[in-house]
Amino acid sequence: MVTLTENTLAHPKEAKAPHVSPTVVHDPALSKKQFKSVGTRPLRPDGLDKVTGRARYGADYNMPGQLVGLVLRSPHAHAKIRKIDASKAERLAGVKAVVTAADLPDLTNGDQGMYDILENCMARGTAKYDGHAVAAVAAIDMATAKQALKLIKIDYEVLPHVTDVDEAVKPKAPLVNPKNYTEGVEPKPSKPSNIAKRTEFGHGDVEAGFKEADVIVERTFRTEQTHQGYIEPHACVASVSPDGTGELWVCTQGHFVYRNHCAMLLGMDVSKLRVTSSEIGGGFGGKTHVWAEPVALALSRKANRPVKLVMTREEVFRASGPTAATSIDVRIGVKKDGTICAADAALRFTNGPYYGMWAELGSMTAFACYDLKNVRTVGYEVLVNRPKVAAYRAPSAPMAAFAVESVIDELAAKIGMDPVEFRIKNAAKQGTRSSYGPIYGPIGIGATLEAAKKHPHMKAPLGPNQGRGMACGFWFNFGGQTCTDINVGPDGSVTLTVGTVDVGGSRASLALCVAEELGVPYDQVKCLVADTGTLGHNDMTDGSRGTFSSSMAGIFAARNTVAVLKERAAKMWEIPVEDVEWEAGHAKAVGEKYGNLAPLSLKEIAAAAGNTGGPVAGHAEIVADGAGVSFATHICDVEVDPETGRSKIVRYTVIQDAGKAVHPTYVEGQYQGGAAQGIGWALNEEYIYGKDGRLQNPGFLDYRIPVCSDLPMIDTQILEIPNPNHPYGVRGVGETSIVPPLAAIANAMSNAFGVRMTHVPMSPPRVLKALEAAQKA
């Protein structure tokens, strides 16, 4: 059990004595608290501003005298930059700055990860993908900026390229990065390759396990590259002053991380760059990386004026991070009684031109739902001439689950066992050693499967050309560095200041937790997201950490606040603080001798704060360990038109463990949102590259995300298997729901028309091709 220590403001023993900050120890373990606020469904505090257009997103902010920034991008998938001539652009009236890689010198001190970010923001010698930034301009208006881009002349030497994951690993494939030598293999390679790293997980003796198997299924699966599809493009306003201070307004999932990265890349002191996060019009992991922000800062520094840079939708697709394309081999062996005796997988994930950890994550999550005695996964990070890969909601897990859960279903059919019962028999449980190493504590995979087995959806009749499928999914979740403030106003209002960006309604959930702890109504608490100059560092809002980590910090800050409130009440009553308890938003004197002392409300104590020691506040800074892993089971009914290959989802159910649903409406929304994105991924979404290595569908007309008419009402069932490492039992919920849909839909299709689909998206042409192949067989 992790013990976290914070400081709290204590009441001084004498009126003029300095404040003393005693240590308060907070145990993050699950409490047996009876909830009043947590678990209710109040309106979200930002809802009105968002539906009326008052909320300010990345492109809604303006600074006096700002310039328009635009980026010139490579039209080639792979090309050496021989020369850049920007002289005509620089002489154009109204152009205030032109920047290239020369204006962003390498200040990374050998940090390969930061160097990759630097090179991705602005090509250095070689453009590595279609859309790679090669120069940028800042001008007085859009028309001038566009004209300036046309005046920049670049001499390219076009190089051979590779965009396919399987082609990239072949010995004679064009090298994406000649400096790349495969990590994780012995002996160390003497020649460069497109495999950046090999990772392996597992335990037991896999080959011995396969010898025990009565039935073995081995298949290869492919998934195409997809984009997060957030509605708001990347946008920022940057301003750098001559004294070296800077400001950045940006749509991001983590403004503290953006500050650190941008400051390092531009050689600025971290303390001199203040970053403010705007409202975010969707992120899903795609706004966890800097793309244009360092360029905007470099333009502003050179022009000595603020610069606003907004990506077009085409730029978002061509030059910001999609997920990986994959090729996955899965082999699983099972005994006739349904016991899995061996599981093996090789996973090849594209990274774009730069090293990532996407295959590693896929390898860790692939078999995480099951209790396996013999298991092995090997992941290969593959470099290709495509944009740098970014996270997408449980990154890598959906692809791995597509492959594994498809084979699981096929095995169940081969031994004549119900697919739900087969999974229940092999499901991981408390005490199971996970396929990626750790021993599980209390987990919900078994509970979600039992709930699926009993769900009415499982017994509903199917129509013509319809099939039902199901699949399971897993995601880790994590906590990380978190810093939170609480300030009580003289009127008793409570302001909760957090540093985790709200990407899914977390402000409401965090306010509920603080209201619960203080014993005050929800509408008495206002939650604000602070800029980087207001709080200590907070990690990125990713990994489903937002509500988990910030609610823990908020609860501890509230407990610190309660300690101060009790001390102030003790002073007002002139009794020992040990005789004061806090209950239902009031300080109460304990003991018959204080029977004449009426309880003091938070509002009354706050009103007297000026006479008892000053403003009432609480604070917490933690590393929130103990994030509970998350499991889900999905059920899907699909109807396939055998003439056109078009597939329609007719019913969909999500069953997932939330630990404790702080705001059930938003939990349901996360379940439904992940499922909707998974449905689009499964049926339609993919990056399509031509032979020239250029993206052919960089827009929502040709890259088709689901619209309302494509989706059924998505049913949800919230389970609550508490996370023992959180005071209220909270688990992250935002990512797991995107993991099962690819496999659930593939399994439903297989049951609908008897053909196993192994290539996502399962678009009409692929379905027709599979049907035709089956008819000829």
XYZ file of N, CA, C and O in Angstrom, residues 198-203 206-207 210 217-221 327-333 342-349 359-368 372 374-380 399-405 407 435:
224
model
N 12.639 -4.720 -30.810
C 11.944 -5.979 -30.561
C 11.709 -6.084 -29.057
O 12.617 -5.873 -28.258
N 10.473 -6.411 -28.660
C 10.162 -6.627 -27.247
C 9.450 -7.965 -27.088
O 8.745 -8.412 -27.995
N 9.631 -8.596 -25.946
C 9.009 -9.894 -25.702
C 8.458 -9.953 -24.288
O 9.079 -9.458 -23.345
N 7.269 -10.541 -24.160
C 6.634 -10.753 -22.863
C 6.143 -12.193 -22.788
O 5.939 -12.853 -23.814
N 5.908 -12.658 -21.574
C 5.325 -13.980 -21.417
C 5.971 -14.772 -20.301
O 6.864 -14.299 -19.589
N 5.493 -15.997 -20.151
C 6.021 -16.920 -19.142
C 5.640 -18.339 -19.527
O 4.814 -18.576 -20.416
N 6.021 -22.232 -23.996
C 4.980 -22.157 -25.022
C 4.972 -23.399 -25.909
O 3.906 -23.977 -26.193
N 6.124 -23.824 -26.363
C 6.172 -24.968 -27.271
C 5.708 -26.249 -26.576
O 5.005 -27.083 -27.180
N 1.929 -26.164 -26.518
C 1.280 -26.519 -27.779
C 1.257 -28.042 -27.991
O 0.336 -28.576 -28.621
N -5.273 -23.185 -33.494
C -5.657 -22.275 -34.577
C -4.557 -21.240 -34.728
O -4.113 -20.633 -33.748
N -4.123 -21.040 -35.952
C -3.080 -20.057 -36.253
C -3.555 -19.206 -37.424
O -3.928 -19.728 -38.473
N -3.542 -17.897 -37.249
C -3.984 -16.985 -38.308
C -3.144 -15.708 -38.305
O -2.529 -15.349 -37.298
N -3.171 -15.034 -39.458
C -2.534 -13.721 -39.593
C -3.620 -12.676 -39.833
O -4.546 -12.902 -40.617
N -3.489 -11.543 -39.157
C -4.470 -10.462 -39.238
C -3.778 -9.159 -39.642
O -2.593 -8.956 -39.344
N 0.325 -5.848 -38.680
C 0.265 -7.216 -39.198
C 0.573 -8.119 -38.009
O 1.624 -7.977 -37.366
N -0.361 -9.027 -37.686
C -0.267 -9.791 -36.436
C -0.484 -11.279 -36.700
O -1.473 -11.662 -37.331
N 0.431 -12.092 -36.200
C 0.279 -13.549 -36.253
C -0.120 -14.045 -34.864
O 0.534 -13.715 -33.869
N -1.176 -14.852 -34.807
C -1.635 -15.396 -33.520
C -1.773 -16.905 -33.631
O -2.328 -17.428 -34.613
N -1.284 -17.598 -32.626
C -1.429 -19.057 -32.541
C -1.849 -19.399 -31.122
O -1.187 -18.998 -30.152
N -2.964 -20.125 -30.988
C -3.462 -20.520 -29.675
C -3.835 -22.002 -29.713
O -4.466 -22.472 -30.666
N -3.436 -22.713 -28.670
C -3.758 -24.129 -28.541
C -4.667 -24.372 -27.364
O -4.522 -23.744 -26.309
N -1.624 -22.982 -24.507
C -0.512 -22.192 -25.029
C -1.061 -21.081 -25.914
O -2.060 -21.257 -26.624
N -0.400 -19.929 -25.861
C -0.786 -18.785 -26.694
C 0.471 -18.051 -27.118
O 1.360 -17.781 -26.301
N 0.521 -17.699 -28.402
C 1.724 -17.081 -28.970
C 1.298 -16.028 -29.992
O 0.321 -16.238 -30.733
N 1.993 -14.918 -30.035
C 1.662 -13.875 -31.009
C 2.906 -13.104 -31.400
O 3.791 -12.853 -30.567
N 2.983 -12.736 -32.676
C 4.006 -11.819 -33.186
C 3.270 -10.614 -33.753
O 2.367 -10.763 -34.583
N 3.644 -9.442 -33.286
C 2.911 -8.224 -33.640
C 3.850 -7.213 -34.281
O 4.850 -6.802 -33.666
N 3.546 -6.811 -35.510
C 4.323 -5.812 -36.233
C 3.482 -4.534 -36.362
O 2.408 -4.552 -36.982
N 3.961 -3.458 -35.763
C 3.222 -2.190 -35.737
C 4.040 -1.098 -36.420
O 5.240 -0.958 -36.128
N 4.011 -1.457 -30.725
C 3.986 -2.920 -30.714
C 4.207 -3.455 -29.298
O 3.665 -4.502 -28.924
N 4.982 -2.744 -28.515
C 5.201 -3.140 -27.124
C 3.884 -3.127 -26.355
O 3.572 -4.069 -25.617
N 3.089 -2.063 -26.532
C 1.788 -1.999 -25.866
C 0.856 -3.093 -26.372
O 0.117 -3.713 -25.597
N 0.881 -3.332 -27.680
C 0.069 -4.415 -28.228
C 0.462 -5.760 -27.660
O -0.389 -6.613 -27.360
N 1.764 -5.971 -27.486
C 2.251 -7.232 -26.930
C 1.835 -7.402 -25.472
O 1.570 -8.522 -25.018
N 1.762 -6.296 -24.747
C 1.385 -6.365 -23.336
C -0.108 -6.629 -23.154
O -0.527 -7.312 -22.222
N -0.923 -6.097 -24.058
C -2.372 -6.196 -23.879
C -2.992 -7.411 -24.557
O -4.124 -7.796 -24.231
N -2.294 -8.039 -25.501
C -2.891 -9.050 -26.374
C -3.630 -10.145 -25.611
O -4.779 -10.472 -25.920
N -2.982 -10.750 -24.625
C -3.570 -11.882 -23.904
C -3.918 -11.532 -22.459
O -4.094 -12.419 -21.627
N -4.034 -10.240 -22.149
C -4.181 -9.802 -20.760
C -5.498 -10.232 -20.122
O -5.625 -10.225 -18.897
N -3.222 -17.713 -18.352
C -2.483 -18.606 -19.241
C -1.218 -19.119 -18.559
O -0.450 -18.334 -17.986
N 1.153 -20.834 -20.312
C 2.232 -20.726 -21.291
C 1.853 -19.660 -22.322
O 0.916 -19.857 -23.104
N 2.556 -18.551 -22.314
C 2.186 -17.446 -23.185
C 3.428 -16.675 -23.609
O 4.383 -16.523 -22.836
N 3.398 -16.199 -24.849
C 4.523 -15.395 -25.362
C 3.979 -14.401 -26.383
O 3.147 -14.732 -27.221
N 4.444 -13.168 -26.293
C 4.168 -12.167 -27.330
C 5.471 -11.478 -27.698
O 6.282 -11.160 -26.820
N 5.657 -11.270 -28.974
C 6.841 -10.579 -29.474
C 6.371 -9.411 -30.341
O 5.576 -9.605 -31.267
N 6.841 -8.218 -30.013
C 6.441 -7.027 -30.752
C 7.591 -6.432 -31.532
O 8.742 -6.427 -31.065
N 7.276 -5.925 -32.730
C 8.276 -5.297 -33.593
C 7.810 -3.896 -33.968
O 6.751 -3.729 -34.579
N -6.108 -3.463 -31.915
C -5.573 -4.322 -32.974
C -5.207 -5.699 -32.424
O -5.500 -6.735 -33.038
N -4.553 -5.689 -31.258
C -4.170 -6.963 -30.647
C -5.398 -7.778 -30.267
O -5.447 -9.000 -30.474
N -6.410 -7.106 -29.720
C -7.630 -7.811 -29.326
C -8.374 -8.350 -30.546
O -8.975 -9.433 -30.486
N -8.353 -7.615 -31.649
C -8.983 -8.093 -32.885
C -8.427 -9.450 -33.268
O -9.176 -10.393 -33.573
N -7.120 -9.562 -33.231
C -6.484 -10.816 -33.622
C -6.755 -11.920 -32.610
O -7.189 -13.026 -32.956
N -6.503 -11.648 -31.343
C -6.619 -12.676 -30.309
C -8.066 -13.115 -30.120
O -8.375 -14.316 -30.085
N -8.981 -12.158 -30.013
C -10.383 -12.507 -29.751
C -11.026 -13.211 -30.939
O -11.969 -13.995 -30.780
N -9.402 -15.413 -32.852
C -8.936 -16.800 -32.728
C -9.626 -17.484 -31.549
O -9.974 -18.676 -31.627
N -0.273 -11.830 -18.583
C 0.608 -12.206 -19.689
C 1.787 -11.265 -19.832
O 2.797 -11.612 -20.441
